[in-house]
PDB file of C-alpha atoms and ligand atoms in Angstrom:
ATOM      1  CA  MET P   1       6.210   0.502  19.038  1.00  0.00           C
ATOM      2  CA  ALA P   2       4.930  -2.071  21.528  1.00  0.00           C
ATOM      3  CA  GLY P   3       1.291  -3.103  21.255  1.00  0.00           C
ATOM      4  CA  ALA P   4      -0.661  -3.287  24.511  1.00  0.00           C
ATOM      5  CA  LEU P   5      -2.436  -6.546  23.694  1.00  0.00           C
ATOM      6  CA  LYS P   6      -1.156  -9.916  24.843  1.00  0.00           C
ATOM      7  CA  GLU P   7       0.728 -12.010  22.279  1.00  0.00           C
ATOM      8  CA  SER P   8      -2.033 -14.617  22.320  1.00  0.00           C
ATOM      9  CA  VAL P   9      -4.614 -11.977  21.335  1.00  0.00           C
ATOM     10  CA  ILE P  10      -2.330 -10.590  18.601  1.00  0.00           C
ATOM     11  CA  ALA P  11      -1.967 -14.152  17.246  1.00  0.00           C
ATOM     12  CA  GLN P  12      -5.747 -14.663  17.349  1.00  0.00           C
ATOM     13  CA  LEU P  13      -6.380 -11.406  15.455  1.00  0.00           C
ATOM     14  CA  ALA P  14      -3.639 -12.294  12.940  1.00  0.00           C
ATOM     15  CA  ASP P  15      -5.437 -15.667  12.428  1.00  0.00           C
ATOM     16  CA  GLN P  16      -8.622 -13.814  11.503  1.00  0.00           C
ATOM     17  CA  VAL P  17      -6.936 -11.414   9.069  1.00  0.00           C
ATOM     18  CA  GLU P  18      -4.723 -14.122   7.558  1.00  0.00           C
ATOM     19  CA  SER P  19      -7.647 -16.444   6.833  1.00  0.00           C
ATOM     20  CA  ALA P  20      -9.698 -13.542   5.388  1.00  0.00           C
ATOM     21  CA  GLN P  21      -6.764 -12.642   3.106  1.00  0.00           C
ATOM     22  CA  ARG P  22      -6.104 -16.252   2.023  1.00  0.00           C
ATOM     23  CA  GLU P  23      -9.772 -17.083   1.461  1.00  0.00           C
ATOM     24  CA  ALA P  24     -10.695 -13.649  -0.007  1.00  0.00           C
ATOM     25  CA  ARG P  25     -13.487 -13.352   2.538  1.00  0.00           C
ATOM     26  CA  ALA P  26     -14.845 -10.144   4.053  1.00  0.00           C
ATOM     27  CA  ILE P  27     -14.850  -9.950   7.848  1.00  0.00           C
ATOM     28  CA  ALA P  28     -16.031  -7.372  10.382  1.00  0.00           C
ATOM     29  CA  LYS P  29     -13.419  -4.814  11.369  1.00  0.00           C
ATOM     30  CA  LEU P  30     -11.326  -5.996  14.317  1.00  0.00           C
ATOM     31  CA  THR P  31     -12.451  -3.139  16.555  1.00  0.00           C
ATOM     32  CA  ASP P  32     -16.007  -4.539  16.538  1.00  0.00           C
ATOM     33  CA  GLN P  33     -14.556  -7.325  18.678  1.00  0.00           C
ATOM     34  CA  TRP P  34     -11.695  -5.364  20.346  1.00  0.00           C
ATOM     35  CA  PRO P  35     -12.922  -1.744  20.611  1.00  0.00           C
ATOM     36  CA  ASP P  36      -9.738  -0.677  22.403  1.00  0.00           C
ATOM     37  CA  LEU P  37      -7.423  -1.909  19.644  1.00  0.00           C
ATOM     38  CA  THR P  38      -4.728   0.761  19.204  1.00  0.00           C
ATOM     39  CA  VAL P  39      -2.625   1.736  16.192  1.00  0.00           C
ATOM     40  CA  ALA P  40       0.330   0.034  17.939  1.00  0.00           C
ATOM     41  CA  ASP P  41      -1.755  -3.158  18.293  1.00  0.00           C
ATOM     42  CA  GLY P  42      -2.646  -2.921  14.589  1.00  0.00           C
ATOM     43  CA  TYR P  43       1.054  -2.795  13.697  1.00  0.00           C
ATOM     44  CA  ALA P  44       1.711  -5.749  16.031  1.00  0.00           C
ATOM     45  CA  VAL P  45      -0.904  -7.800  14.105  1.00  0.00           C
ATOM     46  CA  GLN P  46       0.632  -6.647  10.799  1.00  0.00           C
ATOM     47  CA  ALA P  47       4.130  -7.670  12.019  1.00  0.00           C
ATOM     48  CA  GLU P  48       2.781 -11.102  12.962  1.00  0.00           C
ATOM     49  CA  LEU P  49       1.237 -11.492   9.467  1.00  0.00           C
ATOM     50  CA  ARG P  50       4.577 -10.531   7.899  1.00  0.00           C
ATOM     51  CA  ARG P  51       6.402 -13.033  10.111  1.00  0.00           C
ATOM     52  CA  ARG P  52       3.992 -15.788   9.021  1.00  0.00           C
ATOM     53  CA  TYR P  53       4.162 -14.978   5.280  1.00  0.00           C
ATOM     54  CA  LEU P  54       7.970 -14.854   5.317  1.00  0.00           C
ATOM     55  CA  ALA P  55       8.085 -18.110   7.293  1.00  0.00           C
ATOM     56  CA  ASP P  56       5.896 -19.591   4.518  1.00  0.00           C
ATOM     57  CA  GLY P  57       8.521 -18.653   1.913  1.00  0.00           C
ATOM     58  CA  GLN P  58       7.300 -15.286   0.636  1.00  0.00           C
ATOM     59  CA  ARG P  59      10.023 -12.644   0.127  1.00  0.00           C
ATOM     60  CA  LEU P  60       9.740  -9.119   1.466  1.00  0.00           C
ATOM     61  CA  VAL P  61      10.210  -6.886  -1.600  1.00  0.00           C
ATOM     62  CA  GLY P  62       9.226  -3.510  -0.208  1.00  0.00           C
ATOM     63  CA  TRP P  63       6.745  -1.314   1.576  1.00  0.00           C
ATOM     64  CA  LYS P  64       3.783   0.907   0.856  1.00  0.00           C
ATOM     65  CA  ALA P  65       2.457   4.106   2.324  1.00  0.00           C
ATOM     66  CA  GLY P  66      -1.323   4.267   2.447  1.00  0.00           C
ATOM     67  CA  LEU P  67      -4.044   6.794   3.212  1.00  0.00           C
ATOM     68  CA  THR P  68      -1.600   9.501   2.181  1.00  0.00           C
ATOM     69  CA  SER P  69      -3.979  12.076   0.730  1.00  0.00           C
ATOM     70  CA  ARG P  70      -6.273  14.308   2.791  1.00  0.00           C
ATOM     71  CA  ALA P  71      -9.135  13.336   0.449  1.00  0.00           C
ATOM     72  CA  LYS P  72      -8.529   9.631   1.066  1.00  0.00           C
ATOM     73  CA  MET P  73      -8.213  10.047   4.834  1.00  0.00           C
ATOM     74  CA  LYS P  74     -11.513  11.934   4.811  1.00  0.00           C
ATOM     75  CA  GLN P  75     -13.148   9.351   2.515  1.00  0.00           C
ATOM     76  CA  MET P  76     -12.089   6.494   4.823  1.00  0.00           C
ATOM     77  CA  GLY P  77     -12.726   8.415   8.080  1.00  0.00           C
ATOM     78  CA  VAL P  78      -9.165   8.272   9.465  1.00  0.00           C
ATOM     79  CA  ASP P  79      -6.785  11.054  10.494  1.00  0.00           C
ATOM     80  CA  GLN P  80      -3.305   9.741   9.679  1.00  0.00           C
ATOM     81  CA  PRO P  81      -1.535   7.635   7.013  1.00  0.00           C
ATOM     82  CA  CYS P  82      -0.479   4.027   7.475  1.00  0.00           C
ATOM     83  CA  ILE P  83       2.200   1.687   6.135  1.00  0.00           C
ATOM     84  CA  GLY P  84       2.124  -1.909   4.915  1.00  0.00           C
ATOM     85  CA  PHE P  85       4.585  -4.493   3.634  1.00  0.00           C
ATOM     86  CA  LEU P  86       4.875  -5.903   0.098  1.00  0.00           C
ATOM     87  CA  THR P  87       5.953  -9.433  -0.771  1.00  0.00           C
ATOM     88  CA  ASP P  88       6.830 -11.112  -4.056  1.00  0.00           C
ATOM     89  CA  ALA P  89       3.481 -12.966  -3.922  1.00  0.00           C
ATOM     90  CA  MET P  90       1.662  -9.630  -4.375  1.00  0.00           C
ATOM     91  CA  ALA P  91       3.638  -8.507  -7.462  1.00  0.00           C
ATOM     92  CA  ARG P  92       2.073  -8.848 -10.905  1.00  0.00           C
ATOM     93  CA  PRO P  93       3.763  -8.157 -14.270  1.00  0.00           C
ATOM     94  CA  GLU P  94       2.821  -5.132 -16.337  1.00  0.00           C
ATOM     95  CA  SER P  95       0.136  -5.789 -19.004  1.00  0.00           C
ATOM     96  CA  SER P  96      -0.834  -9.048 -17.305  1.00  0.00           C
ATOM     97  CA  ALA P  97      -4.232 -10.540 -16.580  1.00  0.00           C
ATOM     98  CA  ILE P  98      -4.907 -10.262 -12.862  1.00  0.00           C
ATOM     99  CA  SER P  99      -7.354 -12.673 -11.296  1.00  0.00           C
ATOM    100  CA  THR P 100     -10.019 -11.259  -8.985  1.00  0.00           C
ATOM    101  CA  ALA P 101     -11.032 -14.744  -7.797  1.00  0.00           C
ATOM    102  CA  ASP P 102      -8.639 -14.438  -4.858  1.00  0.00           C
ATOM    103  CA  LEU P 103      -9.662 -10.874  -3.972  1.00  0.00           C
ATOM    104  CA  VAL P 104     -12.712  -9.554  -2.089  1.00  0.00           C
ATOM    105  CA  HIS P 105     -13.526  -6.186  -3.725  1.00  0.00           C
ATOM    106  CA  PRO P 106     -10.414  -4.843  -5.493  1.00  0.00           C
ATOM    107  CA  ARG P 107      -9.808  -1.186  -6.285  1.00  0.00           C
ATOM    108  CA  VAL P 108      -6.953   0.361  -8.265  1.00  0.00           C
ATOM    109  CA  GLU P 109      -4.965   3.509  -7.559  1.00  0.00           C
ATOM    110  CA  CYS P 110      -2.000   5.204  -9.276  1.00  0.00           C
ATOM    111  CA  GLU P 111       1.196   5.714  -7.283  1.00  0.00           C
ATOM    112  CA  VAL P 112       4.794   6.811  -7.721  1.00  0.00           C
ATOM    113  CA  ALA P 113       7.166   4.064  -6.552  1.00  0.00           C
ATOM    114  CA  PHE P 114      10.651   4.784  -5.218  1.00  0.00           C
ATOM    115  CA  VAL P 115      13.633   2.431  -5.356  1.00  0.00           C
ATOM    116  CA  THR P 116      16.266   3.314  -2.783  1.00  0.00           C
ATOM    117  CA  ALA P 117      20.048   3.187  -3.178  1.00  0.00           C
ATOM    118  CA  LYS P 118      20.902   3.853   0.488  1.00  0.00           C
ATOM    119  CA  ASP P 119      19.546   2.773   3.861  1.00  0.00           C
ATOM    120  CA  LEU P 120      17.045   5.156   5.414  1.00  0.00           C
ATOM    121  CA  GLN P 121      16.626   5.311   9.181  1.00  0.00           C
ATOM    122  CA  GLY P 122      14.141   7.320  11.243  1.00  0.00           C
ATOM    123  CA  PRO P 123      13.122   9.063  13.385  1.00  0.00           C
ATOM    124  CA  GLY P 124      13.558  12.445  11.782  1.00  0.00           C
ATOM    125  CA  CYS P 125      13.652  11.206   8.187  1.00  0.00           C
ATOM    126  CA  THR P 126      12.696  14.007   5.774  1.00  0.00           C
ATOM    127  CA  ALA P 127      11.609  14.175   2.133  1.00  0.00           C
ATOM    128  CA  GLU P 128      15.036  15.651   1.311  1.00  0.00           C
ATOM    129  CA  MET P 129      16.752  12.615   2.877  1.00  0.00           C
ATOM    130  CA  VAL P 130      14.469  10.311   0.888  1.00  0.00           C
ATOM    131  CA  LEU P 131      15.287  12.047  -2.402  1.00  0.00           C
ATOM    132  CA  GLU P 132      18.995  11.932  -1.586  1.00  0.00           C
ATOM    133  CA  ALA P 133      18.758   8.169  -0.925  1.00  0.00           C
ATOM    134  CA  THR P 134      16.577   7.414  -3.976  1.00  0.00           C
ATOM    135  CA  ASP P 135      18.047   5.501  -6.898  1.00  0.00           C
ATOM    136  CA  TYR P 136      15.081   6.037  -9.250  1.00  0.00           C
ATOM    137  CA  VAL P 137      11.301   6.364  -9.355  1.00  0.00           C
ATOM    138  CA  LEU P 138       8.821   4.486 -11.530  1.00  0.00           C
ATOM    139  CA  PRO P 139       5.064   4.476 -12.071  1.00  0.00           C
ATOM    140  CA  ALA P 140       2.955   1.855 -10.361  1.00  0.00           C
ATOM    141  CA  VAL P 141      -0.629   0.798  -9.823  1.00  0.00           C
ATOM    142  CA  GLU P 142      -1.690  -0.635  -6.498  1.00  0.00           C
ATOM    143  CA  ILE P 143      -4.626  -3.010  -6.327  1.00  0.00           C
ATOM    144  CA  ILE P 144      -5.949  -2.601  -2.815  1.00  0.00           C
ATOM    145  CA  ASP P 145      -8.444  -4.977  -1.272  1.00  0.00           C
ATOM    146  CA  SER P 146      -9.704  -4.342   2.222  1.00  0.00           C
ATOM    147  CA  ARG P 147     -10.665  -7.563   3.905  1.00  0.00           C
ATOM    148  CA  TYR P 148     -13.287  -5.616   5.858  1.00  0.00           C
ATOM    149  CA  ALA P 149     -16.882  -5.725   4.711  1.00  0.00           C
ATOM    150  CA  ALA P 150     -17.811  -2.732   2.496  1.00  0.00           C
ATOM    151  CA  PHE P 151     -14.306  -1.204   2.959  1.00  0.00           C
ATOM    152  CA  LYS P 152     -15.485   0.000   6.406  1.00  0.00           C
ATOM    153  CA  PHE P 153     -12.715   0.215   9.000  1.00  0.00           C
ATOM    154  CA  ASP P 154     -10.808   2.435  11.410  1.00  0.00           C
ATOM    155  CA  LEU P 155      -7.076   3.079  11.460  1.00  0.00           C
ATOM    156  CA  ALA P 156      -6.091   0.248  13.846  1.00  0.00           C
ATOM    157  CA  SER P 157      -8.132  -2.325  11.900  1.00  0.00           C
ATOM    158  CA  VAL P 158      -6.821  -1.295   8.456  1.00  0.00           C
ATOM    159  CA  ILE P 159      -3.220  -1.386   9.724  1.00  0.00           C
ATOM    160  CA  ALA P 160      -3.812  -4.927  11.021  1.00  0.00           C
ATOM    161  CA  ASP P 161      -5.015  -5.822   7.490  1.00  0.00           C
ATOM    162  CA  ASN P 162      -1.627  -4.663   6.125  1.00  0.00           C
ATOM    163  CA  CYS P 163      -3.137  -1.380   5.010  1.00  0.00           C
ATOM    164  CA  SER P 164      -5.373  -3.195   2.439  1.00  0.00           C
ATOM    165  CA  SER P 165      -2.318  -4.403   0.445  1.00  0.00           C
ATOM    166  CA  ALA P 166      -3.186  -7.040  -2.144  1.00  0.00           C
ATOM    167  CA  ARG P 167      -1.421  -6.715  -5.535  1.00  0.00           C
ATOM    168  CA  PHE P 168       0.828  -4.196  -7.245  1.00  0.00           C
ATOM    169  CA  VAL P 169       2.163  -3.607 -10.733  1.00  0.00           C
ATOM    170  CA  GLY P 170       5.230  -1.519 -11.550  1.00  0.00           C
ATOM    171  CA  GLY P 171       6.151  -0.520 -15.075  1.00  0.00           C
ATOM    172  CA  GLY P 172       6.535   2.417 -17.394  1.00  0.00           C
ATOM    173  CA  ARG P 173       9.883   4.227 -17.457  1.00  0.00           C
ATOM    174  CA  ALA P 174      12.262   4.427 -14.520  1.00  0.00           C
ATOM    175  CA  ARG P 175      13.597   7.982 -14.060  1.00  0.00           C
ATOM    176  CA  TYR P 176      15.920   9.821 -11.686  1.00  0.00           C
ATOM    177  CA  ALA P 177      13.795  11.817  -9.265  1.00  0.00           C
ATOM    178  CA  SER P 178      16.146  14.789  -9.671  1.00  0.00           C
ATOM    179  CA  GLU P 179      15.075  15.100 -13.324  1.00  0.00           C
ATOM    180  CA  LEU P 180      11.379  15.403 -12.464  1.00  0.00           C
ATOM    181  CA  ASP P 181       9.021  17.843 -10.804  1.00  0.00           C
ATOM    182  CA  LEU P 182       7.454  15.092  -8.707  1.00  0.00           C
ATOM    183  CA  ARG P 183       5.082  17.449  -6.905  1.00  0.00           C
ATOM    184  CA  ASN P 184       3.375  18.504 -10.133  1.00  0.00           C
ATOM    185  CA  LEU P 185       3.547  15.170 -11.919  1.00  0.00           C
ATOM    186  CA  GLY P 186       0.185  14.487 -13.544  1.00  0.00           C
ATOM    187  CA  VAL P 187      -1.600  11.128 -13.760  1.00  0.00           C
ATOM    188  CA  VAL P 188      -4.630  10.046 -15.748  1.00  0.00           C
ATOM    189  CA  MET P 189      -6.307   6.696 -15.089  1.00  0.00           C
ATOM    190  CA  GLU P 190      -8.522   5.076 -17.709  1.00  0.00           C
ATOM    191  CA  LYS P 191     -10.848   2.123 -17.182  1.00  0.00           C
ATOM    192  CA  ASN P 192     -12.232   0.460 -20.280  1.00  0.00           C
ATOM    193  CA  GLY P 193     -11.132   3.444 -22.366  1.00  0.00           C
ATOM    194  CA  GLU P 194     -12.907   6.042 -20.174  1.00  0.00           C
ATOM    195  CA  ILE P 195     -11.017   8.519 -17.993  1.00  0.00           C
ATOM    196  CA  VAL P 196     -11.975   7.704 -14.398  1.00  0.00           C
ATOM    197  CA  ALA P 197      -9.431   9.764 -12.414  1.00  0.00           C
ATOM    198  CA  VAL P 198      -7.056  12.678 -12.986  1.00  0.00           C
ATOM    199  CA  ALA P 199      -4.676  14.047 -10.344  1.00  0.00           C
ATOM    200  CA  ALA P 200      -1.234  15.463  -9.562  1.00  0.00           C
ATOM    201  CA  ALA P 201       1.270  13.736  -7.272  1.00  0.00           C
ATOM    202  CA  ALA P 202       1.115  16.639  -4.797  1.00  0.00           C
ATOM    203  CA  ALA P 203      -2.107  14.943  -3.609  1.00  0.00           C
ATOM    204  CA  VAL P 204       0.242  12.633  -1.679  1.00  0.00           C
ATOM    205  CA  LEU P 205       1.132  14.680   1.429  1.00  0.00           C
ATOM    206  CA  GLY P 206       2.219  17.582  -0.788  1.00  0.00           C
ATOM    207  CA  HIS P 207       5.057  15.525  -2.350  1.00  0.00           C
ATOM    208  CA  PRO P 208       5.385  11.717  -2.668  1.00  0.00           C
ATOM    209  CA  ALA P 209       8.813  11.784  -0.965  1.00  0.00           C
ATOM    210  CA  GLU P 210       7.036  13.066   2.171  1.00  0.00           C
ATOM    211  CA  ALA P 211       5.069   9.812   2.262  1.00  0.00           C
ATOM    212  CA  VAL P 212       8.266   7.755   2.054  1.00  0.00           C
ATOM    213  CA  ALA P 213       9.764   9.815   4.902  1.00  0.00           C
ATOM    214  CA  MET P 214       6.585   9.164   6.945  1.00  0.00           C
ATOM    215  CA  LEU P 215       6.973   5.448   6.220  1.00  0.00           C
ATOM    216  CA  VAL P 216      10.624   5.445   7.366  1.00  0.00           C
ATOM    217  CA  ASN P 217       9.619   7.204  10.599  1.00  0.00           C
ATOM    218  CA  VAL P 218       6.816   4.714  11.273  1.00  0.00           C
ATOM    219  CA  LEU P 219       9.265   1.853  10.637  1.00  0.00           C
ATOM    220  CA  ALA P 220      11.624   3.444  13.188  1.00  0.00           C
ATOM    221  CA  GLU P 221       8.842   3.367  15.788  1.00  0.00           C
ATOM    222  CA  GLN P 222       8.817  -0.389  15.210  1.00  0.00           C
ATOM    223  CA  GLY P 223      12.602  -0.638  15.566  1.00  0.00           C
ATOM    224  CA  GLU P 224      13.173  -1.069  11.823  1.00  0.00           C
ATOM    225  CA  ARG P 225      14.891   0.799   8.998  1.00  0.00           C
ATOM    226  CA  LEU P 226      14.330   0.870   5.242  1.00  0.00           C
ATOM    227  CA  PRO P 227      17.260  -0.955   3.653  1.00  0.00           C
ATOM    228  CA  ALA P 228      18.945   0.128   0.402  1.00  0.00           C
ATOM    229  CA  GLY P 229      17.300  -1.512  -2.599  1.00  0.00           C
ATOM    230  CA  SER P 230      13.778  -1.236  -1.211  1.00  0.00           C
ATOM    231  CA  PHE P 231      10.764  -0.710  -3.489  1.00  0.00           C
ATOM    232  CA  VAL P 232       8.349   1.727  -1.861  1.00  0.00           C
ATOM    233  CA  MET P 233       4.917   2.705  -3.149  1.00  0.00           C
ATOM    234  CA  SER P 234       4.262   6.226  -1.925  1.00  0.00           C
ATOM    235  CA  GLY P 235       0.449   6.250  -1.827  1.00  0.00           C
ATOM    236  CA  GLY P 236      -2.534   6.764  -4.086  1.00  0.00           C
ATOM    237  CA  ILE P 237      -2.414   9.928  -6.191  1.00  0.00           C
ATOM    238  CA  THR P 238      -5.824   9.244  -7.652  1.00  0.00           C
ATOM    239  CA  GLU P 239      -8.867   7.977  -5.795  1.00  0.00           C
ATOM    240  CA  ALA P 240      -9.228   4.194  -5.654  1.00  0.00           C
ATOM    241  CA  ILE P 241     -11.483   2.889  -8.458  1.00  0.00           C
ATOM    242  CA  PRO P 242     -13.338  -0.461  -8.139  1.00  0.00           C
ATOM    243  CA  VAL P 243     -12.529  -3.112 -10.763  1.00  0.00           C
ATOM    244  CA  GLN P 244     -14.119  -6.413 -11.777  1.00  0.00           C
ATOM    245  CA  PRO P 245     -13.452  -9.194 -14.281  1.00  0.00           C
ATOM    246  CA  GLY P 246     -13.511  -7.822 -17.834  1.00  0.00           C
ATOM    247  CA  ASP P 247     -12.110  -4.411 -16.874  1.00  0.00           C
ATOM    248  CA  SER P 248      -8.890  -3.113 -18.384  1.00  0.00           C
ATOM    249  CA  VAL P 249      -6.994  -0.290 -16.737  1.00  0.00           C
ATOM    250  CA  ILE P 250      -4.264   1.986 -17.989  1.00  0.00           C
ATOM    251  CA  ALA P 251      -2.545   4.565 -15.793  1.00  0.00           C
ATOM    252  CA  ARG P 252      -0.742   7.270 -17.801  1.00  0.00           C
ATOM    253  CA  PHE P 253       1.924   9.161 -15.870  1.00  0.00           C
ATOM    254  CA  GLN P 254       3.477  12.381 -17.141  1.00  0.00           C
ATOM    255  CA  GLU P 255       7.202  11.737 -17.827  1.00  0.00           C
ATOM    256  CA  LEU P 256       7.035   8.135 -16.532  1.00  0.00           C
ATOM    257  CA  GLY P 257       5.039   6.308 -19.208  1.00  0.00           C
ATOM    258  CA  SER P 258       2.082   4.078 -18.490  1.00  0.00           C
ATOM    259  CA  VAL P 259       1.150   0.951 -16.548  1.00  0.00           C
ATOM    260  CA  SER P 260      -1.638  -1.307 -17.749  1.00  0.00           C
ATOM    261  CA  MET P 261      -3.404  -4.476 -16.705  1.00  0.00           C
ATOM    262  CA  ARG P 262      -6.676  -6.292 -17.184  1.00  0.00           C
ATOM    263  CA  PHE P 263      -8.832  -8.150 -14.709  1.00  0.00           C
ATOM    264  CA  VAL P 264     -10.148 -11.664 -15.171  1.00  0.00           C
ATOM    265  CA  GLN P 265     -12.129 -14.133 -13.097  1.00  0.00           C
TER     266      GLN P 265
HETATM  267  O1  0L1 N 301      -2.998   2.168  -0.269  1.00  0.00           O
HETATM  268  C1  0L1 N 301      -3.880   2.783   0.332  1.00  0.00           C
HETATM  269  O2  0L1 N 301      -3.929   4.025   0.420  1.00  0.00           O
HETATM  270  C2  0L1 N 301      -4.938   1.982   1.012  1.00  0.00           C
HETATM  271  C3  0L1 N 301      -4.833   2.133   2.464  1.00  0.00           C
HETATM  272  C4  0L1 N 301      -5.988   1.517   3.154  1.00  0.00           C
HETATM  273  C5  0L1 N 301      -7.270   2.222   2.923  1.00  0.00           C
HETATM  274  C6  0L1 N 301      -8.139   1.599   1.897  1.00  0.00           C
HETATM  275  O3  0L1 N 301      -8.269   0.380   1.876  1.00  0.00           O
HETATM  276  O4  0L1 N 301      -8.726   2.341   1.128  1.00  0.00           O
HETATM  277 MG1   MG N 302      -2.058   2.611  -2.132  1.00  0.00          MG
END
């Protein structure tokens, strides 16, 4: 997918997003400055960010699908999902203390993560192909953090910001997808001992494997495939809940165990 903007403009926009991410600083959405920014341009900025982070020594460990539920698309005012990349610098251990000092306004959401055993190549990737290529699934919590002021953005801008990727925590019990009814898998999220969200995984495009297939097809538009051994977060099942220092969060997944963490300054 070739962006229409000149490389120098892509680099300039990547500078803005990169410094906002590194300095945990909110900025105006990119389309305030470039109203004609397209989804393809957003992915070009995201690819430039990935190139820079990998050149700096971070390791690509996987991908994420975002904006995968109708409710979330409506909440954020967009009409299609997005994808983002995950590096080792974003991973946090289960039950750990996660600092918010390097985040702008973090929110947590529960997701099913897939680990693949075979390469997946689009276009035309389907949920069935994803399930056939999946080694196992595990529960995960994504900590998203839009670098845009008040979480206000459009699709091109959020894609340029790597789909709000910030931190992620995998844990619980790894299971073969074939042993589970992933569509009806229930999740309960608690914050500070109170239930703050309850949902079933069908909230993610009807089935979380659909979101992974979408991701593979978007990668194909960028001339890329999903290699075997990839970790893929399939999108928020629950709504995203704001967190601050002092909060502790536990996500309980039916059949997959739980994932917990606490937030500190
Ligand atoms: O992972 C997600 O679904 C987040 C995608 C970007 C939208 C947001 O920041 O809420
Ligand atoms: Mg997410």
